[in-house]
PDB file of C-alpha atoms in Angstrom:
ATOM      1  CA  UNK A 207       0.000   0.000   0.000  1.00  0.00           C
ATOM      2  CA  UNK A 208       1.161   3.029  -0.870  1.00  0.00           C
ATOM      3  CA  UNK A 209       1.922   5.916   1.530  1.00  0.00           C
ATOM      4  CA  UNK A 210      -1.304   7.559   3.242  1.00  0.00           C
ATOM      5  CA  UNK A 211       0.668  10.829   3.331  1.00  0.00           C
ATOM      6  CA  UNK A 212       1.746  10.999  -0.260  1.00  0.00           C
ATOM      7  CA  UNK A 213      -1.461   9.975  -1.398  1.00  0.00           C
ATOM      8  CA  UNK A 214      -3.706  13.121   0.618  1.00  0.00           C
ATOM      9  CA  UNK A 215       0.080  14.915  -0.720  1.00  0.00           C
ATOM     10  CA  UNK A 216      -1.177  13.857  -4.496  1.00  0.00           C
ATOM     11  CA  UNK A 217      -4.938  14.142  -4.131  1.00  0.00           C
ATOM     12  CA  UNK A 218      -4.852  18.125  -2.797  1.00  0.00           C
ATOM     13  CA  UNK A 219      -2.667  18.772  -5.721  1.00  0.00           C
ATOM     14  CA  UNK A 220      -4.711  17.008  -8.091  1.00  0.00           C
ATOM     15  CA  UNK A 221      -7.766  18.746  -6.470  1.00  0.00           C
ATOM     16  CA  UNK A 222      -6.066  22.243  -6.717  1.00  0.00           C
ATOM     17  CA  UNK A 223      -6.232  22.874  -3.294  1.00  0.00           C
ATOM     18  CA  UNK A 224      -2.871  24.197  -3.346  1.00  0.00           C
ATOM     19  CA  UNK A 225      -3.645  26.780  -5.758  1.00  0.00           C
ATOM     20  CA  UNK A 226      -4.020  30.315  -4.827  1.00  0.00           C
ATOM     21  CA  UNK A 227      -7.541  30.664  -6.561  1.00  0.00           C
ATOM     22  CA  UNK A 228      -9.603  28.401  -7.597  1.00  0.00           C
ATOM     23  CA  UNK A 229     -11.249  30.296 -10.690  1.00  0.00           C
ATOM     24  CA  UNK A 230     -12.374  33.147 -12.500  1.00  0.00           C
ATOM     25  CA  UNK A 231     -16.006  33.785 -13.019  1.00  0.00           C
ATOM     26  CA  UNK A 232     -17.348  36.944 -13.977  1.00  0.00           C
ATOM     27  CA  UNK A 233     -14.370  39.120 -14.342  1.00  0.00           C
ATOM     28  CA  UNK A 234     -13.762  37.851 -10.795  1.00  0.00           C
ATOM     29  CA  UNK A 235     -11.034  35.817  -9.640  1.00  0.00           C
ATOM     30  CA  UNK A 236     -11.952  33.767  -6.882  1.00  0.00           C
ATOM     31  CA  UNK A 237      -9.636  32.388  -4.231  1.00  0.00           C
ATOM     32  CA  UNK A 238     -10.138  28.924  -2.661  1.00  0.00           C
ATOM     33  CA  UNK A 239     -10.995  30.235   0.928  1.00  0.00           C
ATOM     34  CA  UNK A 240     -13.957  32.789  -0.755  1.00  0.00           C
ATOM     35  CA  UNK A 241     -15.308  29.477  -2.384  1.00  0.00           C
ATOM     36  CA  UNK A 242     -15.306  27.279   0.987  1.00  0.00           C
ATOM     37  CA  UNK A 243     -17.132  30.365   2.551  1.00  0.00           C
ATOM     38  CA  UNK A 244     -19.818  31.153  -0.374  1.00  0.00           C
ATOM     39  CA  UNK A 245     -20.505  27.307  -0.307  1.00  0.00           C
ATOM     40  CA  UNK A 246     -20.552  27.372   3.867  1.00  0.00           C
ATOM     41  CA  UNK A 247     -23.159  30.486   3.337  1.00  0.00           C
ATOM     42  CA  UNK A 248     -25.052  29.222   0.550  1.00  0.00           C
ATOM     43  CA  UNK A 249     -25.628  25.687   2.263  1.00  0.00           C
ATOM     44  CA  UNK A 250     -26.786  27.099   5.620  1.00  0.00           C
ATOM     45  CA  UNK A 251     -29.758  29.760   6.259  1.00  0.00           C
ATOM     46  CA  UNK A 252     -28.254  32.863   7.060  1.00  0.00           C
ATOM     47  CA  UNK A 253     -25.463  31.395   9.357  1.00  0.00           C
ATOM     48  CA  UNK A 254     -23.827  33.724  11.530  1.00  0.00           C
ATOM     49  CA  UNK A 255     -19.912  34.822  11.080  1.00  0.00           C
ATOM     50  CA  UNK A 256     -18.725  32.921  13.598  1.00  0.00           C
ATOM     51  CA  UNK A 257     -21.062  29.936  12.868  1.00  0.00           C
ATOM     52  CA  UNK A 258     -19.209  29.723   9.089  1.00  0.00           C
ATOM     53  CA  UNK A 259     -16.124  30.618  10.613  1.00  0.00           C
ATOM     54  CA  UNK A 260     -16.014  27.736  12.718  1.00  0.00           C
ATOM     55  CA  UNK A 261     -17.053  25.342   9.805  1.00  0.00           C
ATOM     56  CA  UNK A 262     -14.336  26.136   8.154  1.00  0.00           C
ATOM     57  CA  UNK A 263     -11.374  26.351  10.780  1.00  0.00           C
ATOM     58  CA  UNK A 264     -10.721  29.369  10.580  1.00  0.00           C
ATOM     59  CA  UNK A 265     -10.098  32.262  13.152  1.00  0.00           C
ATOM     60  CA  UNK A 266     -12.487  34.713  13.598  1.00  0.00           C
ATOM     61  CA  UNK A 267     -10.129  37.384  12.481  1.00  0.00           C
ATOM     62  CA  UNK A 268      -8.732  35.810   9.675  1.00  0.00           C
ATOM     63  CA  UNK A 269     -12.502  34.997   8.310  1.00  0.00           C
ATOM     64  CA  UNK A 270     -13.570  38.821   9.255  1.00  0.00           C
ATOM     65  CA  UNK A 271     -11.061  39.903   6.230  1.00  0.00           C
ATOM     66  CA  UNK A 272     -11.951  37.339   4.100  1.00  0.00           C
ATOM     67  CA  UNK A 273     -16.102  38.299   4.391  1.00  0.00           C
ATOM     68  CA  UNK A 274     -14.921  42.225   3.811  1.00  0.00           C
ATOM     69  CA  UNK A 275     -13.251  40.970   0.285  1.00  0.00           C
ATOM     70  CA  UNK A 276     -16.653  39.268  -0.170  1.00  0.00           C
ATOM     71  CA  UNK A 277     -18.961  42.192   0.466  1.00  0.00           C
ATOM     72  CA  UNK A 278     -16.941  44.580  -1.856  1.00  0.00           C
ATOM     73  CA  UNK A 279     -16.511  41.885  -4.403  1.00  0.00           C
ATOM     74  CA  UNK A 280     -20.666  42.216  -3.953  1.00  0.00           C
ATOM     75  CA  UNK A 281     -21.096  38.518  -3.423  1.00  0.00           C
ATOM     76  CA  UNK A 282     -21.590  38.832   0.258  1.00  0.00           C
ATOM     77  CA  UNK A 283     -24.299  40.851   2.506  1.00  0.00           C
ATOM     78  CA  UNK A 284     -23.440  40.838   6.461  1.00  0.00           C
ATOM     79  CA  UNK A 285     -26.478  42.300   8.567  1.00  0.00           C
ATOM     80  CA  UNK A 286     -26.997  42.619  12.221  1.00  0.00           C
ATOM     81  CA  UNK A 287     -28.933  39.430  13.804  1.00  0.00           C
ATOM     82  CA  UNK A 288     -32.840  41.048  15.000  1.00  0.00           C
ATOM     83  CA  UNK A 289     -32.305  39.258  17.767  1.00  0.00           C
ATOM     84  CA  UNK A 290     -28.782  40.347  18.984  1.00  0.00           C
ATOM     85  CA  UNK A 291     -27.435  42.895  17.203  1.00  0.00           C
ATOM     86  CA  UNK A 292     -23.626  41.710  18.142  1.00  0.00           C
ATOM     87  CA  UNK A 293     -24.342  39.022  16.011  1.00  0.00           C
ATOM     88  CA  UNK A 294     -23.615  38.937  12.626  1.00  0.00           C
ATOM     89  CA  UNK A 295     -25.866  37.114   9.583  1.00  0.00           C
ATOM     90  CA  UNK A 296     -24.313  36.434   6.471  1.00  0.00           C
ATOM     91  CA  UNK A 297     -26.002  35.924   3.154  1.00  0.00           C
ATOM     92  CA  UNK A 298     -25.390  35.593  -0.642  1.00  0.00           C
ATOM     93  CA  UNK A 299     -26.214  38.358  -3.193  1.00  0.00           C
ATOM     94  CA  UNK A 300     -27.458  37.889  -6.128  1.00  0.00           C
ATOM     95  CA  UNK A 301     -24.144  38.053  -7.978  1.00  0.00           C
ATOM     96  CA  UNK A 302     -22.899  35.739  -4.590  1.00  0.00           C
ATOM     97  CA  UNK A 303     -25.375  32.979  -5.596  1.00  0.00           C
ATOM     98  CA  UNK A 304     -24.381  33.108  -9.183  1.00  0.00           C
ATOM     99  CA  UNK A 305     -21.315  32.356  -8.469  1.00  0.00           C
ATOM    100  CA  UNK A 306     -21.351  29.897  -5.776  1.00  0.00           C
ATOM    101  CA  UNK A 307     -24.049  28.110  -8.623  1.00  0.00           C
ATOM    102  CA  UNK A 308     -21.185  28.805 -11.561  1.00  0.00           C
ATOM    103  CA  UNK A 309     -18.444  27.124  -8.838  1.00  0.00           C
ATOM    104  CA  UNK A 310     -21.092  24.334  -8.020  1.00  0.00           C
ATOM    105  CA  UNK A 311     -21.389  23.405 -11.699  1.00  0.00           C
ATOM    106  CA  UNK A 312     -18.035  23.357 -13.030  1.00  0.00           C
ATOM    107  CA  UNK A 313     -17.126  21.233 -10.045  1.00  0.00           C
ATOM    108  CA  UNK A 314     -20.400  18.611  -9.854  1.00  0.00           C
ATOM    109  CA  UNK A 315     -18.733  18.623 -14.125  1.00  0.00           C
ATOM    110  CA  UNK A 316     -15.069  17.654 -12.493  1.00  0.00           C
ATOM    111  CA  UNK A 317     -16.113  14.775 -10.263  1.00  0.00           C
ATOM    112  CA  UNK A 318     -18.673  13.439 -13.301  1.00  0.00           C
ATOM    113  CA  UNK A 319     -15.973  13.393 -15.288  1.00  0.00           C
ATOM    114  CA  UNK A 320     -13.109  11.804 -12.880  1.00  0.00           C
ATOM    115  CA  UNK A 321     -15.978   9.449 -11.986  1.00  0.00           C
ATOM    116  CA  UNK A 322     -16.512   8.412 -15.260  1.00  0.00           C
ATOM    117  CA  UNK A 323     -13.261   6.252 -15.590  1.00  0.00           C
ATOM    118  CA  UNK A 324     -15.020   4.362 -12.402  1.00  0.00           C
ATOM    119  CA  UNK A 325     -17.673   1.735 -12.121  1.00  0.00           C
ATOM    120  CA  UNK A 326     -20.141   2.233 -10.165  1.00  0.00           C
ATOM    121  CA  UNK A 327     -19.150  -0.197  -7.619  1.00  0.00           C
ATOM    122  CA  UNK A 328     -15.530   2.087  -7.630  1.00  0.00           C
ATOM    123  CA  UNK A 329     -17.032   5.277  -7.131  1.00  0.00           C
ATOM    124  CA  UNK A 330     -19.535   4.036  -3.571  1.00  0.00           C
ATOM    125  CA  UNK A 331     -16.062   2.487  -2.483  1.00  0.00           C
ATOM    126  CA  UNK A 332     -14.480   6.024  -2.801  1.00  0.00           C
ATOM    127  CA  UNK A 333     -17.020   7.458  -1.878  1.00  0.00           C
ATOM    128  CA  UNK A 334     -17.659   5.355   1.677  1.00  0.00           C
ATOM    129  CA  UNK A 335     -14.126   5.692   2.232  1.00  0.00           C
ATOM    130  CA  UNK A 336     -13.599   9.330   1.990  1.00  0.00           C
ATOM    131  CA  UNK A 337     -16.710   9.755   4.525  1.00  0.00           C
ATOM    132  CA  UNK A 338     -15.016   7.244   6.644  1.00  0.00           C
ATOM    133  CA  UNK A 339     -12.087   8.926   6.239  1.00  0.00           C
ATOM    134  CA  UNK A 340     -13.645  12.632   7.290  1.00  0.00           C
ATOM    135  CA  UNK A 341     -15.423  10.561  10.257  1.00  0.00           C
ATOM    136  CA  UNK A 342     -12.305   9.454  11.835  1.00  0.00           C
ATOM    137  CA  UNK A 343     -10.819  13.372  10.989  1.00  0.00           C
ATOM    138  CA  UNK A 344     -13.729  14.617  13.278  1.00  0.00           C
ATOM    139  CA  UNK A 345     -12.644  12.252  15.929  1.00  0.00           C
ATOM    140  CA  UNK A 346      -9.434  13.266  15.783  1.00  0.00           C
ATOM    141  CA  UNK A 347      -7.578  15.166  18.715  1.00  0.00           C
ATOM    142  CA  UNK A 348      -5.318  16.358  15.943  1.00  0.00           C
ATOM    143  CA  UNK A 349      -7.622  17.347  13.354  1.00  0.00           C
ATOM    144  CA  UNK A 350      -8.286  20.860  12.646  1.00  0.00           C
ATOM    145  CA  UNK A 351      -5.558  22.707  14.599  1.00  0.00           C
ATOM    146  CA  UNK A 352      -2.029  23.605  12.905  1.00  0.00           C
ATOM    147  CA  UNK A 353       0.138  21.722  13.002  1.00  0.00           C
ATOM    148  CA  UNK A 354       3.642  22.390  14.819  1.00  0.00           C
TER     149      UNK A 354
END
């Protein structure tokens, strides 16, 4: 068996999660944290900052500067909570939900097409496997926190 290291090592390149952005649409180039966070936004109702912060593992301040390149890239809209206005709710625009959809669609078309060399009994394998694999990530000690 080949090494579990080199083979996450391999499968983030492949994935281009080492890239700087992940793609253009619009005019805009979008990095690969603003596409976690319009997913993380577009796949809960109006989740608060620190809700979608936490999601994604990422600190609070770090996320605050990311959601400010979102709201003047007009894909973002942050309002005060009704019912605590220290809270903050965060929501796609119009232009946000276009391109979360436009992100969504060219990559549902990548993993059609790398699951097309697969049979069908391939692709539930790798599929159960990579949820067992996130499962045992959650219940990690490790998982989640840098490393160092």
């Amino acid at each position: 068996m080949n090494n579990p290291r080199e083979l996450l090592q391999i499968l983030a390149r492949q994935f281009g999660l080492l890239n700087k952005n992940c793609c253009e649409i619009s005019g805009l180039d979008i990095s690969l944290i603003h596409s976690h966070i319009l997913y993380e936004i577009g796949r809960q109702n109006l989740p608060s900052m620190q809700k979608v912060a936490e999601t994604l593992g990422v600190d609070i301040t770090t996320f605050s500067r990311q959601i400010q390149s979102l709201i003047r890239m007009n894909l973002v809209k942050k309002s005060a909570s009704p019912e605590d206005g220290r809270v903050y709710l965060l929501s796609l625009t119009t232009e946000g939900k276009f391109v979360a959809g436009s992100i969504e669609k060219m990559m549902n078309d990548y993993l059609d097409e790398v699951f097309s060399f697969m049979n069908e009994f391939e692709k539930d394998t790798v599929l159960r496997s990579i949820q067992l694999l996130n499962t045992s990530m959650q219940k990690s000690k490790m998982c989640c926190t840098p490393m160092g």
